[in-house]
Amino acid sequence: MLRDVLGKTFRFLGYTVQYGCIAHCAFEYLGGIVVCSGPSMEPTIQNSDIVFSENLSRHFYCIRKGDIVIVKSPNDPKSNICKRVIGLEGDKVCTSNPSDFLKSHSYVPKGHVWLEGDNLRNSTDSRCYGPVPYGLIRGRICLKVWPLNDFGFLRASPNGHRFLDD
């Protein structure tokens, strides 16, 4: 009797560890569901929207300008932020705010990306903390899941004029 109970317990623990490892690998390397909060990505992503973030792009260095990414916050490593990639390494980016009369530009250093929220007037982004190391990218958002009336691929940036082709 005791042998049966121990056998079932160890079998259950073995399956739990196996499925836990599979779940970890799926969430780490394939992707997962993310709830976005805050106004920085409005109107593209509203507060409390639910999106699907895929992680393969970051592993294969397939992040492009215009992609919306989930990134470890440079200011608070315990939290993630959601921003749009405006520039990749070597790109010339506008580092000033839209309201600034004189525009300043800079180049994104090697191994970094330049991130900005779509709501430029209410976003803490690379204009505040500078270029972000590529290694902080956790995933690329590819699909809005909730609300259902807005289900589908994300729309283009309302700030397309900030992408420089120099």
mmCIF file of C-alpha atoms in Angstrom:
data_model
loop_
_atom_site.group_PDB
_atom_site.id
_atom_site.type_symbol
_atom_site.label_atom_id
_atom_site.label_comp_id
_atom_site.label_asym_id
_atom_site.label_seq_id
_atom_site.Cartn_x
_atom_site.Cartn_y
_atom_site.Cartn_z
ATOM 1 C CA MET A 1 0.000 0.000 0.000
ATOM 2 C CA LEU A 2 2.726 2.469 0.990
ATOM 3 C CA ARG A 3 4.704 1.449 -2.107
ATOM 4 C CA ASP A 4 1.693 2.270 -4.342
ATOM 5 C CA VAL A 5 1.215 5.689 -2.728
ATOM 6 C CA LEU A 6 4.916 6.537 -3.040
ATOM 7 C CA GLY A 7 4.979 5.293 -6.636
ATOM 8 C CA LYS A 8 1.973 7.442 -7.602
ATOM 9 C CA THR A 9 3.406 10.445 -5.754
ATOM 10 C CA PHE A 10 6.790 10.209 -7.500
ATOM 11 C CA ARG A 11 5.106 9.639 -10.873
ATOM 12 C CA PHE A 12 2.936 12.713 -10.296
ATOM 13 C CA LEU A 13 6.005 14.782 -9.308
ATOM 14 C CA GLY A 14 7.875 13.535 -12.383
ATOM 15 C CA TYR A 15 5.026 14.561 -14.714
ATOM 16 C CA THR A 16 4.722 17.909 -12.949
ATOM 17 C CA VAL A 17 8.429 18.648 -13.461
ATOM 18 C CA GLN A 18 8.267 17.533 -17.122
ATOM 19 C CA TYR A 19 5.223 19.658 -17.918
ATOM 20 C CA GLY A 20 6.673 22.568 -15.965
ATOM 21 C CA CYS A 21 9.829 22.414 -18.098
ATOM 22 C CA ILE A 22 7.768 22.268 -21.294
ATOM 23 C CA ALA A 23 5.664 25.248 -20.168
ATOM 24 C CA HIS A 24 8.783 27.222 -19.226
ATOM 25 C CA CYS A 25 10.378 26.591 -22.633
ATOM 26 C CA ALA A 26 7.136 27.494 -24.441
ATOM 27 C CA PHE A 27 6.780 30.802 -22.597
ATOM 28 C CA GLU A 28 10.497 31.646 -22.808
ATOM 29 C CA TYR A 29 11.150 30.766 -26.446
ATOM 30 C CA LEU A 30 7.788 30.715 -28.249
ATOM 31 C CA GLY A 31 5.678 33.427 -26.667
ATOM 32 C CA GLY A 32 2.780 34.201 -24.404
ATOM 33 C CA ILE A 33 -0.139 36.413 -23.521
ATOM 34 C CA VAL A 34 0.626 39.893 -22.132
ATOM 35 C CA VAL A 35 -1.689 42.451 -20.519
ATOM 36 C CA CYS A 36 -0.556 45.982 -21.431
ATOM 37 C CA SER A 37 -1.068 48.840 -19.005
ATOM 38 C CA GLY A 38 -0.574 52.564 -19.272
ATOM 39 C CA PRO A 39 -1.289 55.200 -21.904
ATOM 40 C CA SER A 40 2.076 55.290 -23.715
ATOM 41 C CA MET A 41 1.015 53.142 -26.700
ATOM 42 C CA GLU A 42 -2.383 54.767 -27.318
ATOM 43 C CA PRO A 43 -4.136 54.716 -29.768
ATOM 44 C CA THR A 44 -2.544 51.455 -31.003
ATOM 45 C CA ILE A 45 -2.768 49.628 -27.659
ATOM 46 C CA GLN A 46 -5.150 50.865 -24.973
ATOM 47 C CA ASN A 47 -4.776 50.373 -21.228
ATOM 48 C CA SER A 48 -5.690 46.750 -20.259
ATOM 49 C CA ASP A 49 -5.556 45.418 -23.832
ATOM 50 C CA ILE A 50 -4.400 41.805 -24.063
ATOM 51 C CA VAL A 51 -1.841 40.939 -26.750
ATOM 52 C CA PHE A 52 0.161 37.919 -27.909
ATOM 53 C CA SER A 53 3.930 38.344 -27.777
ATOM 54 C CA GLU A 54 6.143 35.966 -29.761
ATOM 55 C CA ASN A 55 9.738 35.492 -28.630
ATOM 56 C CA LEU A 56 11.365 33.855 -31.649
ATOM 57 C CA SER A 57 12.089 37.192 -33.364
ATOM 58 C CA ARG A 58 14.401 38.348 -30.591
ATOM 59 C CA HIS A 59 16.340 35.071 -30.629
ATOM 60 C CA PHE A 60 16.848 35.211 -34.399
ATOM 61 C CA TYR A 61 17.534 38.991 -34.436
ATOM 62 C CA CYS A 62 14.478 39.652 -36.626
ATOM 63 C CA ILE A 63 13.276 42.783 -34.819
ATOM 64 C CA ARG A 64 12.631 45.579 -37.352
ATOM 65 C CA LYS A 65 11.752 49.258 -37.257
ATOM 66 C CA GLY A 66 8.052 49.671 -36.574
ATOM 67 C CA ASP A 67 7.722 46.498 -34.473
ATOM 68 C CA ILE A 68 6.107 46.794 -31.047
ATOM 69 C CA VAL A 69 8.165 44.986 -28.431
ATOM 70 C CA ILE A 70 8.012 43.977 -24.780
ATOM 71 C CA VAL A 71 11.235 45.067 -23.045
ATOM 72 C CA LYS A 72 12.652 44.866 -19.531
ATOM 73 C CA SER A 73 12.435 48.433 -18.261
ATOM 74 C CA PRO A 74 15.846 50.160 -18.169
ATOM 75 C CA ASN A 75 14.621 52.094 -15.111
ATOM 76 C CA ASP A 76 13.066 49.139 -13.232
ATOM 77 C CA PRO A 77 14.305 45.638 -14.176
ATOM 78 C CA LYS A 78 11.386 44.042 -12.290
ATOM 79 C CA SER A 79 8.855 45.449 -14.764
ATOM 80 C CA ASN A 80 8.313 45.199 -18.511
ATOM 81 C CA ILE A 81 7.398 48.002 -20.878
ATOM 82 C CA CYS A 82 5.703 48.003 -24.260
ATOM 83 C CA LYS A 83 7.166 50.348 -26.910
ATOM 84 C CA ARG A 84 7.656 50.658 -30.682
ATOM 85 C CA VAL A 85 11.100 50.235 -32.263
ATOM 86 C CA ILE A 86 11.980 53.510 -33.978
ATOM 87 C CA GLY A 87 15.629 52.793 -34.751
ATOM 88 C CA LEU A 88 18.087 49.906 -34.868
ATOM 89 C CA GLU A 89 21.858 50.039 -34.434
ATOM 90 C CA GLY A 90 23.421 52.553 -36.790
ATOM 91 C CA ASP A 91 20.125 54.337 -37.562
ATOM 92 C CA LYS A 92 19.797 58.086 -37.219
ATOM 93 C CA VAL A 93 16.930 58.976 -34.854
ATOM 94 C CA CYS A 94 15.257 62.175 -33.701
ATOM 95 C CA THR A 95 16.028 62.427 -29.988
ATOM 96 C CA SER A 96 13.941 65.523 -29.257
ATOM 97 C CA ASN A 97 10.310 65.781 -28.226
ATOM 98 C CA PRO A 98 7.697 66.677 -30.867
ATOM 99 C CA SER A 99 7.090 70.051 -29.202
ATOM 100 C CA ASP A 100 10.767 71.081 -29.355
ATOM 101 C CA PHE A 101 11.438 73.839 -31.885
ATOM 102 C CA LEU A 102 14.983 72.701 -32.626
ATOM 103 C CA LYS A 103 15.233 69.017 -33.473
ATOM 104 C CA SER A 104 18.244 67.012 -32.324
ATOM 105 C CA HIS A 105 19.409 63.750 -33.868
ATOM 106 C CA SER A 106 21.695 60.939 -32.833
ATOM 107 C CA TYR A 107 22.796 57.515 -34.026
ATOM 108 C CA VAL A 108 21.738 54.313 -32.269
ATOM 109 C CA PRO A 109 24.868 52.561 -30.924
ATOM 110 C CA LYS A 110 25.798 48.988 -31.777
ATOM 111 C CA GLY A 111 23.716 46.383 -29.936
ATOM 112 C CA HIS A 112 20.945 48.845 -29.046
ATOM 113 C CA VAL A 113 17.490 49.924 -30.232
ATOM 114 C CA TRP A 114 15.639 53.228 -29.954
ATOM 115 C CA LEU A 115 12.145 52.841 -28.463
ATOM 116 C CA GLU A 116 9.229 55.260 -28.304
ATOM 117 C CA GLY A 117 5.596 55.036 -27.306
ATOM 118 C CA ASP A 118 2.949 55.904 -29.897
ATOM 119 C CA ASN A 119 1.521 58.499 -27.498
ATOM 120 C CA LEU A 120 4.552 60.813 -27.665
ATOM 121 C CA ARG A 121 3.151 63.346 -25.223
ATOM 122 C CA ASN A 122 2.563 60.727 -22.507
ATOM 123 C CA SER A 123 5.384 58.209 -22.850
ATOM 124 C CA THR A 124 8.586 57.581 -20.942
ATOM 125 C CA ASP A 125 10.866 56.068 -23.570
ATOM 126 C CA SER A 126 14.306 56.347 -25.198
ATOM 127 C CA ARG A 127 13.927 60.120 -25.327
ATOM 128 C CA CYS A 128 14.238 59.937 -21.510
ATOM 129 C CA TYR A 129 16.544 56.962 -20.864
ATOM 130 C CA GLY A 130 18.433 56.716 -24.160
ATOM 131 C CA PRO A 131 19.045 53.706 -26.390
ATOM 132 C CA VAL A 132 18.065 50.331 -24.945
ATOM 133 C CA PRO A 133 20.316 47.236 -25.178
ATOM 134 C CA TYR A 134 18.922 44.618 -27.572
ATOM 135 C CA GLY A 135 19.301 42.007 -24.835
ATOM 136 C CA LEU A 136 16.483 43.616 -22.817
ATOM 137 C CA ILE A 137 13.918 42.769 -25.520
ATOM 138 C CA ARG A 138 11.626 39.985 -24.275
ATOM 139 C CA GLY A 139 9.349 39.591 -27.310
ATOM 140 C CA ARG A 140 7.574 41.159 -30.274
ATOM 141 C CA ILE A 141 3.852 41.825 -30.130
ATOM 142 C CA CYS A 142 2.183 40.430 -33.201
ATOM 143 C CA LEU A 143 -1.511 40.177 -32.360
ATOM 144 C CA LYS A 144 -4.112 41.955 -30.262
ATOM 145 C CA VAL A 145 -6.290 39.361 -28.528
ATOM 146 C CA TRP A 146 -8.624 41.493 -26.391
ATOM 147 C CA PRO A 147 -10.962 43.345 -26.740
ATOM 148 C CA LEU A 148 -12.519 41.032 -29.319
ATOM 149 C CA ASN A 149 -13.846 43.897 -31.475
ATOM 150 C CA ASP A 150 -10.205 44.950 -31.991
ATOM 151 C CA PHE A 151 -8.809 41.414 -32.490
ATOM 152 C CA GLY A 152 -6.087 41.131 -35.139
ATOM 153 C CA PHE A 153 -2.730 42.424 -36.224
ATOM 154 C CA LEU A 154 -1.584 45.786 -34.886
ATOM 155 C CA ARG A 155 -1.833 48.891 -37.004
ATOM 156 C CA ALA A 156 1.039 51.015 -38.242
ATOM 157 C CA SER A 157 2.585 53.723 -36.117
ATOM 158 C CA PRO A 158 0.719 57.039 -35.972
ATOM 159 C CA ASN A 159 4.210 58.603 -35.750
ATOM 160 C CA GLY A 160 5.636 57.201 -38.987
ATOM 161 C CA HIS A 161 7.250 60.565 -39.672
ATOM 162 C CA ARG A 162 9.695 59.853 -36.805
ATOM 163 C CA PHE A 163 11.286 57.017 -38.773
ATOM 164 C CA LEU A 164 14.282 58.554 -40.522
ATOM 165 C CA ASP A 165 15.756 57.057 -43.676
ATOM 166 C CA ASP A 166 19.170 58.728 -43.495
#
